Coordinates of C-alpha atoms in Angstrom, one line a residue:
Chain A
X1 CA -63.6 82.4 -40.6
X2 CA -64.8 84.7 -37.6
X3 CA -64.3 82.1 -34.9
X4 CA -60.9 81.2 -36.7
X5 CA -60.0 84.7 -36.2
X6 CA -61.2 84.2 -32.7
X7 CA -58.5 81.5 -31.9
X8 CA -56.0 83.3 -33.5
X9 CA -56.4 86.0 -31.4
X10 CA -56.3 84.5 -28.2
X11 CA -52.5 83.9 -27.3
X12 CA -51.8 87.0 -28.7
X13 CA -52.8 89.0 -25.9
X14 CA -49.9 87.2 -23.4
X15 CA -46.2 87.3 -24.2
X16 CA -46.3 84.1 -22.9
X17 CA -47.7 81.1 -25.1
X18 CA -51.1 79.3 -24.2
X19 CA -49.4 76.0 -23.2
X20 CA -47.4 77.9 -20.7
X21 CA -50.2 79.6 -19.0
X22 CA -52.2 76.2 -19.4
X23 CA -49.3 74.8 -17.4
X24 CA -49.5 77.4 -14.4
X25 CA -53.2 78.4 -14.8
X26 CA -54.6 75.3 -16.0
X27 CA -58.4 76.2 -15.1
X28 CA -58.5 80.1 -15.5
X29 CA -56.3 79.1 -19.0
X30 CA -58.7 76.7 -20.6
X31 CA -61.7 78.5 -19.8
X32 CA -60.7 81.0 -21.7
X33 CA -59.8 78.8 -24.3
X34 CA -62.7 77.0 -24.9
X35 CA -65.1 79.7 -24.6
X36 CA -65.0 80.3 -28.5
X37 CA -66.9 77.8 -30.6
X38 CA -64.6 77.3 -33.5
X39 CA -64.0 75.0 -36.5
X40 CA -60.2 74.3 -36.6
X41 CA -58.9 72.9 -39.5
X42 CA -56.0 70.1 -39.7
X43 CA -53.2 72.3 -39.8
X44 CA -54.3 73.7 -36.5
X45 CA -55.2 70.7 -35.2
X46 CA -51.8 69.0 -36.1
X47 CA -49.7 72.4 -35.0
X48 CA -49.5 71.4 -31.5
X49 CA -48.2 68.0 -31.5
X50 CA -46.0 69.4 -33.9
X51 CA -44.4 71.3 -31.2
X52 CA -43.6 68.1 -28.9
X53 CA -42.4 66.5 -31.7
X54 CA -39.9 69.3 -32.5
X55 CA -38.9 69.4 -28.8
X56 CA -38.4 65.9 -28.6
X57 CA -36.4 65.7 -31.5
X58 CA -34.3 68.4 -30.6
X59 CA -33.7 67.1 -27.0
X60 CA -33.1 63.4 -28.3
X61 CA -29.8 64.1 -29.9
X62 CA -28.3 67.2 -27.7
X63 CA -29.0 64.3 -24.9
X64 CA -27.2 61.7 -26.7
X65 CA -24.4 63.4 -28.3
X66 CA -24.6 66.6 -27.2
X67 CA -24.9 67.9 -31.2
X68 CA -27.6 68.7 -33.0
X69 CA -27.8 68.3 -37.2
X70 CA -30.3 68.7 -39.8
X71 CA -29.8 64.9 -40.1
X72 CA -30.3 64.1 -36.2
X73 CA -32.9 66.3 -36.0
X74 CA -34.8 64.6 -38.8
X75 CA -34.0 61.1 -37.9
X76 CA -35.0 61.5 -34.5
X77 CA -38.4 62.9 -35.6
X78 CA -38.9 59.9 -37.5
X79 CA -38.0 57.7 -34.8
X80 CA -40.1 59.6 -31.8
X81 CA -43.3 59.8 -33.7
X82 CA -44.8 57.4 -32.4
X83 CA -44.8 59.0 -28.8
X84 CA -46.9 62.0 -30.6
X85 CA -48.7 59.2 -31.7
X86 CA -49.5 57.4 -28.6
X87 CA -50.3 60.2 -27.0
X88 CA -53.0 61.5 -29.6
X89 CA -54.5 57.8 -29.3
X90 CA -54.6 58.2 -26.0
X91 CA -56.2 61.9 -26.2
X92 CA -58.8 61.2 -28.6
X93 CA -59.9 58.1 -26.3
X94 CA -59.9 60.3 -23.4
X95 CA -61.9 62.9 -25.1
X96 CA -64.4 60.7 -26.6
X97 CA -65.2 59.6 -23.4
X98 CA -67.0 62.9 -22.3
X99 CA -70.3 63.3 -25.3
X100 CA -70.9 66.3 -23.1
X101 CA -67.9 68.3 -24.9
X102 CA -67.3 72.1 -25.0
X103 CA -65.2 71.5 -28.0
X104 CA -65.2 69.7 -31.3
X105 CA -63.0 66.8 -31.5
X106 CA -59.6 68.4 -33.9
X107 CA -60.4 71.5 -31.5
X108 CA -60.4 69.5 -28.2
X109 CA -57.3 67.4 -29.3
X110 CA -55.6 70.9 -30.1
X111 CA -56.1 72.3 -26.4
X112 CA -55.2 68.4 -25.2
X113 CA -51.8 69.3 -26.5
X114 CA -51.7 72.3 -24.9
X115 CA -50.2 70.7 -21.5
X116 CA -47.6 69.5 -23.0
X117 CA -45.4 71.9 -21.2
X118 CA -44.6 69.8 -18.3
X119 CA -43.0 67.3 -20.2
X120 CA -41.5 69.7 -22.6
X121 CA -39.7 71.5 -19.8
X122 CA -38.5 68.6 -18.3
X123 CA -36.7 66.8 -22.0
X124 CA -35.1 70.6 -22.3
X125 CA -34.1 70.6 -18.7
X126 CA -32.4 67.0 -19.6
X127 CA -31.0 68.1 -22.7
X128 CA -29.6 71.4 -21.2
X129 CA -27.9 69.3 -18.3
X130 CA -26.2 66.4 -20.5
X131 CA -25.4 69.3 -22.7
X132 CA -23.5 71.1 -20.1
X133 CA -22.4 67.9 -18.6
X134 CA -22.1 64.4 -20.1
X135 CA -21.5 63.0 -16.3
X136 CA -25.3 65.0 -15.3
X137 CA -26.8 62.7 -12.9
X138 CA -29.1 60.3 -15.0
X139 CA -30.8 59.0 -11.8
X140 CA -31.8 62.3 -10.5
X141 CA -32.7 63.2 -14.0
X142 CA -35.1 60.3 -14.5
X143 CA -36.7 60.7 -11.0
X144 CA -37.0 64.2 -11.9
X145 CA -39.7 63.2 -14.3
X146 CA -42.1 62.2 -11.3
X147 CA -42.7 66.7 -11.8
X148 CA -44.2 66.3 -14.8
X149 CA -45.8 63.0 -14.3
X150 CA -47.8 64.7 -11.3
X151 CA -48.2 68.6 -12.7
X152 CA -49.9 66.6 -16.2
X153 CA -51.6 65.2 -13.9
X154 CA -53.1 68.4 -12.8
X155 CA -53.2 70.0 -16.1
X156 CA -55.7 66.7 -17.6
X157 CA -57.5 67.2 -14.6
X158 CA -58.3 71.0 -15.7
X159 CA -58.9 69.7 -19.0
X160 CA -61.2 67.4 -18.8
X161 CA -63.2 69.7 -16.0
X162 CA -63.3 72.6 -18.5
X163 CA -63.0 71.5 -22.5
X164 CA -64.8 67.9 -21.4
X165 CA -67.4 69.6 -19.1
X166 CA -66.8 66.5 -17.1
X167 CA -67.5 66.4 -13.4
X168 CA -64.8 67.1 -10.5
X169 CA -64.9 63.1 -10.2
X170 CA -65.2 62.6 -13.7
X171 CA -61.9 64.6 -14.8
X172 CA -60.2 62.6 -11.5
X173 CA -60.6 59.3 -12.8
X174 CA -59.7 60.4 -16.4
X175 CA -56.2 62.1 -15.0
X176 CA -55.4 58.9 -13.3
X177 CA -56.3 56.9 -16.4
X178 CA -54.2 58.7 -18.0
X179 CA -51.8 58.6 -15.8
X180 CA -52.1 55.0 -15.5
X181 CA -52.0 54.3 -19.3
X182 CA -49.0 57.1 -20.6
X183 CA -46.4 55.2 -18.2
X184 CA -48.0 51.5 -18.8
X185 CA -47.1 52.0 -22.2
X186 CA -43.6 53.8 -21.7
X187 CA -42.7 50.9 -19.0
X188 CA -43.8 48.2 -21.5
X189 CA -41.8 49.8 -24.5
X190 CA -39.2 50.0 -22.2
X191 CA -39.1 46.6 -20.8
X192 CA -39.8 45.9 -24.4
X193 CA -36.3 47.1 -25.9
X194 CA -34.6 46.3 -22.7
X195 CA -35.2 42.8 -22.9
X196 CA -38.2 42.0 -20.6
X197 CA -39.8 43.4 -17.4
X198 CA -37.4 41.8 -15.3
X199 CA -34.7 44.3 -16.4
X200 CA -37.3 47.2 -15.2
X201 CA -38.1 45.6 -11.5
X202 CA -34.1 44.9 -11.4
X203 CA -33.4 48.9 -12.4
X204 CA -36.3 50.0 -9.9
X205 CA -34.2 47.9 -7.3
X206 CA -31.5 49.2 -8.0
X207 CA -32.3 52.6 -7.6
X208 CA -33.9 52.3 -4.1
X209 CA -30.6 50.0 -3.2
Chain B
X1 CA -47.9 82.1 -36.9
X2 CA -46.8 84.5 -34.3
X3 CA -43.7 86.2 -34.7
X4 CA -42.1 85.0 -31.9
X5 CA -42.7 81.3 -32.5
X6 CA -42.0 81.9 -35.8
X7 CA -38.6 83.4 -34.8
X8 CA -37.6 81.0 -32.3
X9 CA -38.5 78.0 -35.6
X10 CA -35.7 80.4 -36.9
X11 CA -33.3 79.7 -34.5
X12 CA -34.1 76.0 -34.3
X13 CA -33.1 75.8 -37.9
X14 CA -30.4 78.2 -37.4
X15 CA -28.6 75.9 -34.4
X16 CA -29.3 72.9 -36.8
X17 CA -27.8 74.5 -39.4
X18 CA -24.7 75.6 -37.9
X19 CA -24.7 72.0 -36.3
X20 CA -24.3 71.0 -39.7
X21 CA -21.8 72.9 -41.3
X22 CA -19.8 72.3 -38.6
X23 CA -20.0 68.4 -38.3
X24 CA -16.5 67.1 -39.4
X25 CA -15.1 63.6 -39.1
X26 CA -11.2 64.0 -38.7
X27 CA -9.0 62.0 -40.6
X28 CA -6.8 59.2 -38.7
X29 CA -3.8 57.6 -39.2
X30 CA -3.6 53.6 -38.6
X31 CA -1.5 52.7 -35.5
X32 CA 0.9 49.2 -35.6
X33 CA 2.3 47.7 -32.8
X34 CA 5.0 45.2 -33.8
X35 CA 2.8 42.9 -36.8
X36 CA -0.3 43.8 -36.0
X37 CA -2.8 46.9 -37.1
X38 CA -4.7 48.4 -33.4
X39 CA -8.2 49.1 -33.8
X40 CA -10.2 50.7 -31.9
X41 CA -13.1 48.8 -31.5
X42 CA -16.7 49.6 -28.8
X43 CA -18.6 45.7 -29.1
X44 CA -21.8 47.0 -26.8
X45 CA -24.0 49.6 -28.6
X46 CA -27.5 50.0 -28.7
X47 CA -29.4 50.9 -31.8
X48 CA -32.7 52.2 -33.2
X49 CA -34.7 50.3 -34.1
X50 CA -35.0 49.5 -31.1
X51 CA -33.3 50.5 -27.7
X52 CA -30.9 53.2 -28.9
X53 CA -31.5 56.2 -29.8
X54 CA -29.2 56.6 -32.9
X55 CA -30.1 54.3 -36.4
X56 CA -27.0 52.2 -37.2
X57 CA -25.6 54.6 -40.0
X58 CA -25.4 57.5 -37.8
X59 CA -23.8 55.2 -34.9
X60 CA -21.3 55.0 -37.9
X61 CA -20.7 58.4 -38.1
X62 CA -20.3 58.7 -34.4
X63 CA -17.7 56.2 -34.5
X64 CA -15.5 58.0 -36.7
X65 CA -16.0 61.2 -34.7
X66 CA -15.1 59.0 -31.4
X67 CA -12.2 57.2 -33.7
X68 CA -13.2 53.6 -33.7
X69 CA -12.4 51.4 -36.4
X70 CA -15.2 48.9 -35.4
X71 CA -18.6 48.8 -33.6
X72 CA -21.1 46.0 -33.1
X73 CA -25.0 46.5 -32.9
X74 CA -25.8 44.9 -30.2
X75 CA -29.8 45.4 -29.0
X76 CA -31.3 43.2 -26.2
X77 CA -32.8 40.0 -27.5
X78 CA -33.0 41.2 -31.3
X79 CA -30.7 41.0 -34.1
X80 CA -32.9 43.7 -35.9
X81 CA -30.6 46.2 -35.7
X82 CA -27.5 44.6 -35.9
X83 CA -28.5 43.1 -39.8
X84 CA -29.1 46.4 -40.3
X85 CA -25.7 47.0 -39.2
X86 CA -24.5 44.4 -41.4
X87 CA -26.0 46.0 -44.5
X88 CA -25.2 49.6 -43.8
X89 CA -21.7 48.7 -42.9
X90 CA -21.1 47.1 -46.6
X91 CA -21.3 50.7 -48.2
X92 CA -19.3 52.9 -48.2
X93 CA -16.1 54.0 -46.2
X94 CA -16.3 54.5 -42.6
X95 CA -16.1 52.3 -39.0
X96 CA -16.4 48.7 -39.3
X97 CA -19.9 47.9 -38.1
X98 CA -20.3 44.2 -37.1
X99 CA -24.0 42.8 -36.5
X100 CA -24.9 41.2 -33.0
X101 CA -27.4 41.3 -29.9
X102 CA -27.2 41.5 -26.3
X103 CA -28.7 38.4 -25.0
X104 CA -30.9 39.1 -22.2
X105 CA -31.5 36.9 -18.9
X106 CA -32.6 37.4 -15.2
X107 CA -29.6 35.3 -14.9
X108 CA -26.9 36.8 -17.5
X109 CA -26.3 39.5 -19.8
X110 CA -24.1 38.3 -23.0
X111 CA -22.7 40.4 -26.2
X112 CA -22.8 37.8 -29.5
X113 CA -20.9 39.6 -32.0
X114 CA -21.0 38.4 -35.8
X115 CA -24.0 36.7 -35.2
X116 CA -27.3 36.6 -37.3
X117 CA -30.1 34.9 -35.9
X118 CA -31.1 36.4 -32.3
X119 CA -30.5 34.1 -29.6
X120 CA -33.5 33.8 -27.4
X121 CA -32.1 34.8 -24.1
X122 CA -35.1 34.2 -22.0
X123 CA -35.5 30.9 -22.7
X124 CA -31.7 29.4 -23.0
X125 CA -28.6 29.0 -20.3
X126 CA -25.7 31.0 -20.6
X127 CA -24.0 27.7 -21.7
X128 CA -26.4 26.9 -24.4
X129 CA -26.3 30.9 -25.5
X130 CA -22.8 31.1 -26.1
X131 CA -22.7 27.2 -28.1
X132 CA -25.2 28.9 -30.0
X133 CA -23.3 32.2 -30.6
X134 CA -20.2 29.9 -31.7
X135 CA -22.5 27.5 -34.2
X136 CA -23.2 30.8 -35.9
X137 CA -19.9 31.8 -36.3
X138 CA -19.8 34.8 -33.7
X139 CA -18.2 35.5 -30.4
X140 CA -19.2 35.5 -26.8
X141 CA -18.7 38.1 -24.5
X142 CA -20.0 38.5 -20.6
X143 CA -21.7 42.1 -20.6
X144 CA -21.0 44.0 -17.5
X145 CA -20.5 40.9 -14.9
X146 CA -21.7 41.3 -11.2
X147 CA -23.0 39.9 -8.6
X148 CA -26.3 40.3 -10.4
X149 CA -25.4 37.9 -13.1
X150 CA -25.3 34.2 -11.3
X151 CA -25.0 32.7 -14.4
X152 CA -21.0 33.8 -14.5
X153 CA -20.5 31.9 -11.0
X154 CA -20.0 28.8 -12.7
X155 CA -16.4 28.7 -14.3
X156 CA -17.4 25.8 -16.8
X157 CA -19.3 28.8 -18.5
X158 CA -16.5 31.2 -18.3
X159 CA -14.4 29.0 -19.7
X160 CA -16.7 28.6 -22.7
X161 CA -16.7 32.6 -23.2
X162 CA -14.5 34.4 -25.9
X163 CA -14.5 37.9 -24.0
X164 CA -15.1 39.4 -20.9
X165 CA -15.9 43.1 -20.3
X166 CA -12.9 44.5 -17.9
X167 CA -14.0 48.2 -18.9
X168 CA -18.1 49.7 -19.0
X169 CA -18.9 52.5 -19.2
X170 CA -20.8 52.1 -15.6
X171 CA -17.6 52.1 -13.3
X172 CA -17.7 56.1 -13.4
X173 CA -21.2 55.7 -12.0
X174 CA -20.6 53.3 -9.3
X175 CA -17.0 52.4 -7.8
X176 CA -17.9 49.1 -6.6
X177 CA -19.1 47.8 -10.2
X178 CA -15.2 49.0 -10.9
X179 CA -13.7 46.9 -8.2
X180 CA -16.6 43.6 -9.4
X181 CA -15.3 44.0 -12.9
X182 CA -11.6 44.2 -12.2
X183 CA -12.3 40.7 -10.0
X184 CA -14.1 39.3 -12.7
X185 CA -11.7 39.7 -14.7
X186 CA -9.1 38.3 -13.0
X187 CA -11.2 35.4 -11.9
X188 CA -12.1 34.8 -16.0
X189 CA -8.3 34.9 -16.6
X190 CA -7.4 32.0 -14.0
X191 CA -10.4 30.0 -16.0
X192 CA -9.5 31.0 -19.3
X193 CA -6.2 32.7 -19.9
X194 CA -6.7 33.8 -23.9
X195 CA -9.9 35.1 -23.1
X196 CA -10.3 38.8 -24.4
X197 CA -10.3 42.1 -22.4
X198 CA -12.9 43.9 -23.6
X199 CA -14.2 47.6 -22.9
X200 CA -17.2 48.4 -24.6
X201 CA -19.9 52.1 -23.7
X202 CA -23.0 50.1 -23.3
X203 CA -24.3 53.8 -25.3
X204 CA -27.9 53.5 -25.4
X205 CA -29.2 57.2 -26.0
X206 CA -27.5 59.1 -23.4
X207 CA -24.0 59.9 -22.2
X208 CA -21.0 58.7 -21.7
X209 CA -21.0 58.1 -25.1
X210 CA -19.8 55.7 -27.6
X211 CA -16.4 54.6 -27.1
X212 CA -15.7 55.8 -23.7
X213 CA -14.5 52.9 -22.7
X214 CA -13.1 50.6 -25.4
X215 CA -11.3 47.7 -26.9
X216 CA -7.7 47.7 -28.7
X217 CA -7.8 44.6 -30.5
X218 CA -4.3 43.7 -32.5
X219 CA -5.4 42.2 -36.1
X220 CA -4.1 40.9 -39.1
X221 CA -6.4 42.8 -41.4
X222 CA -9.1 45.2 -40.9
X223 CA -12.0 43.2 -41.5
X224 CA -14.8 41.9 -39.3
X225 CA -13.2 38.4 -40.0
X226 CA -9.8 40.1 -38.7
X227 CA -12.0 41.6 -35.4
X228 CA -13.6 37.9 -34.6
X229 CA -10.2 36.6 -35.1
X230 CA -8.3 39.1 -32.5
X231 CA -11.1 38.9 -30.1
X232 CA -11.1 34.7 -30.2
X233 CA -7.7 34.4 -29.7
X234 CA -7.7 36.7 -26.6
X235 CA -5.4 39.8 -28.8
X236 CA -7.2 42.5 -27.2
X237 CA -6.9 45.1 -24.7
X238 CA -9.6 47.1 -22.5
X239 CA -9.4 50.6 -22.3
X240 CA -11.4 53.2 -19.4
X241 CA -12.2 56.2 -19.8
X242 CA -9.1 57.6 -18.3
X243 CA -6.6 55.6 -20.7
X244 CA -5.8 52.6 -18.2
X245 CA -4.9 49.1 -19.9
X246 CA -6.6 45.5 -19.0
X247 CA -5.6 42.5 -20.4
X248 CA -2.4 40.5 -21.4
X249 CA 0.7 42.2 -19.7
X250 CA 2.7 41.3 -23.4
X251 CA 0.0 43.2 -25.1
X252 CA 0.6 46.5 -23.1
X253 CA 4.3 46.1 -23.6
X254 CA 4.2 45.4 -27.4
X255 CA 1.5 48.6 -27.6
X256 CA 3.6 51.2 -25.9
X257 CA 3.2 54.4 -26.2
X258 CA 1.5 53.9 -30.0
X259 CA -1.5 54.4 -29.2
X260 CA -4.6 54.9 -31.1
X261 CA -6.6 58.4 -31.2
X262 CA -9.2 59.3 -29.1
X263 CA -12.3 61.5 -30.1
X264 CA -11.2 64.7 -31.1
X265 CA -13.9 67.8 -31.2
X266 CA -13.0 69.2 -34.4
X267 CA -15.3 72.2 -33.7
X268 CA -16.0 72.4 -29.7
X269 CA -17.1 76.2 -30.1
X270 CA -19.5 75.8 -32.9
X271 CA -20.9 72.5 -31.8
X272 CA -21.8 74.0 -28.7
X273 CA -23.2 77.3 -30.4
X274 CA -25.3 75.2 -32.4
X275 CA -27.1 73.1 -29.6
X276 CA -27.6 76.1 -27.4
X277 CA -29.5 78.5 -30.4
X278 CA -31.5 75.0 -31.3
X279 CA -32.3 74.7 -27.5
X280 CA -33.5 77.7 -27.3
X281 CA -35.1 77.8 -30.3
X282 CA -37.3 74.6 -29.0
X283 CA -37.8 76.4 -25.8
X284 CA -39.0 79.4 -27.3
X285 CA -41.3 77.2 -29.5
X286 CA -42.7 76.3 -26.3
X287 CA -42.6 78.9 -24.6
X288 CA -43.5 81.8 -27.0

């Protein structure tokens, strides 16, 4: 109960939420973070991804028909879980990886989630755009995502450095692996529903034409 | 829970909430042009399952709210979707939804319409797709022609197409596909003269959205039988975004100025009050 109350009490001292000062003080953020040696339960565990969901299904519709219902909302959640998913797969791989842990497994996939802000930003910054604009630049938008593609990047990096206890080398080839596998599966789902790779390399083509 | 996520949850609800009190479909009178009923009709939408972002019922409900009388599910290489389609479009009142796929190939891109079974587009011609799409009853249509489609060079395969896509929603992203579809066209027209103007939104999951650019078809009845029918026998018309006609000059002349609606906002003021408190409800979420 005390350490719960420990965790509890830790974002409350910043007006700003954990995830965002994990997003522009990755290291000084999880440090802090990680320092109490808490049991987390599901809920707390499950909060987090919770949040990406939310944003995701939020974004979804505003993005596609720039309105958002109760029924939108809670179709889209159904139908973008599996991203949550994925990405909690791909997490708990990533953190099994380290046995030299500072953090149990539901509390080291809690602070996992916790750079999700990145990505976050970047679907709101979509959403906002098509909301304002159904002609917004899908292009730019989608190229746009090379931001949080690289500032993740960072923010695993920190991660794995501080909640894995991994080396500088060791949290490097974990980011890139991540990296690596987050946007192998996106561009095989992708190519996927689109009808094969070729329509991806054609696209890419495209883009640089 | 803090206060100030649990506030911003609050808002998210709040936005939803006033999202969906203020969701009406407005009610549409049918249009006739000499014997025939115009539809309104957008044959190239993506669903989910799959690579859309919308399930087939609410496609439905966007289709009313963009007033079309008819839609067709049309995901790449899978028919999913569209027999979901199928199914959802027996119940109830509402759009037309007609069952179909987008048959993928390096070499073509090709909306089947009424069919059932998906068409493996990697592995057949464009010829041997569209005898395929016809065996099962459905209807061929060249999806967005271009250069990058070599399978449309050869006019013994045009001439075996039902439909051609003079409008896409594309041509506001790039003028030259504009000027490649117009030529298409025209070149489809010397091959087949019945073959059907189509305009269709390609809507996957973001905009321009469903039925910016769109099909009139002149039917008999306002069935999907009466929709194959029209598109067959070339009685259809393209429509841009911007209102300009492709297709048979007789066509244009018999519609006149009876044209059918176009989306209407019922509620512009609260839609847009709704996304921007459930915006910023998700930002606070995150950022609170």
């Amino acid at each position: 109960m005390r350490a719960q109350a420990t965790v509890e009490a830790e974002p409350a001292r910043d007006a700003l939420s954990a995830e965002v000062r994990i997003a522009f003080a990755p290291d000084k953020t999880y440090l802090e973070l990680v320092s109490g040696h808490e049991q987390i339960g599901v809920w707390r565990m499950l909060r987090r991804p919770l949040i990406v969901l939310v944003v995701i299904a939020t974004a979804v519709p505003i993005m596609a028909v720039q309105r958002i219902t109760l029924a939108l909302f809670a179709f889209s959640t159904v139908s973008f879980g599996f991203v949550v998913l994925i990405q909690m797969v791909v997490g708990a791989a990533i953190i099994a990886s380290a046995p030299a842990r500072r953090a149990s497994m539901p509390r080291a996939l809690d602070l996992w989630f916790a750079g999700h802000v990145p990505y976050s930003f970047w679907l709101l910054l979509v959403a906002a755009a098509f909301a304002a604009s159904p002609y917004a630049s899908l292009d730019a938008l989608i190229a746009l995502a090379v931001v949080p593609a690289v500032w993740t990047a960072v923010v695993v990096a920190a991660f794995c450095r501080h909640v894995l206890g991994t080396s500088r080398g060791g949290a490097r080839w974990r980011a890139t692996a991540h990296f690596v596998v987050t946007w192998a599966i996106a561009f095989e789902l992708l190519a996927l529903s689109a009808g094969g790779w070729f329509q991806i390399t054609r696209s890419v083509t495209r883009f640089f034409e | 829970m803090r206060s100030t996520r649990a506030a911003s949850a609050t808002l998210l609800l709040a936005g939803m909430a006033i999202g969906s009190a203020a969701d009406r479909i407005p009610a549409r009178s049918a249009t006739r042009a000499g014997d025939y009923l115009v539809l309104s009709g957008d044959f190239h939408v993506h669903a989910s399952p799959g690579d859309g972002a919308l399930s087939p019922w609410m496609l439905r409900a966007e289709a009313a709210r963009a007033a079309l009388d008819v839609i067709a599910v049309t995901n790449h290489n899978q028919t999913f979707a569209g027999r979901l389609a199928n199914r959802v479009g027996e119940t109830g009142d509402g759009p037309l939804l007609i069952g179909g796929e987008e048959i993928t190939n390096p070499q073509y891109h090709m909306i089947a319409v009424g069919i059932a079974r998906t068409v493996r587009g990697g592995e057949v011609s464009a010829a041997a797709a569209i005898a395929d799409v016809h065996a099962q009853g459905g209807v061929a249509i060249a999806a967005h022609p271009s250069h990058r489609f070599p399978a449309y060079n050869d006019d013994a395969t045009v001439a075996m197409l039902d439909g051609v896509e003079a409008a896409h929603s594309d041509i506001y992203r790039d003028q030259a596909f504009r000027k490649e579809l117009a030529a298409f066209f025209e070149r489809a027209q010397r091959v087949n003269p019945d073959i059907a103007a189509i305009g269709s939104s390609d809507f996957h999951a973001m905009p321009p959205g469903i039925g910016r650019c769109r099909t009139y078809l002149f039917v008999r009845e306002r069935t999907k039988a009466g929709v194959l029918d029209a598109i067959r026998r070339g009685r259809t018309l393209a429509v841009d975004g911007d209102g300009h006609l492709a297709g048979d000059p007789s066509l244009i002349q018999l519609l006149g100025n009876a044209r059918p609606a176009g989306r209407v906002d019922t509620h512009p003021a609260w839609r847009r009050l709704s996304v921007a408190i459930a915006w910023l409800g998700a930002l606070g979420l995150v950022v609170l």
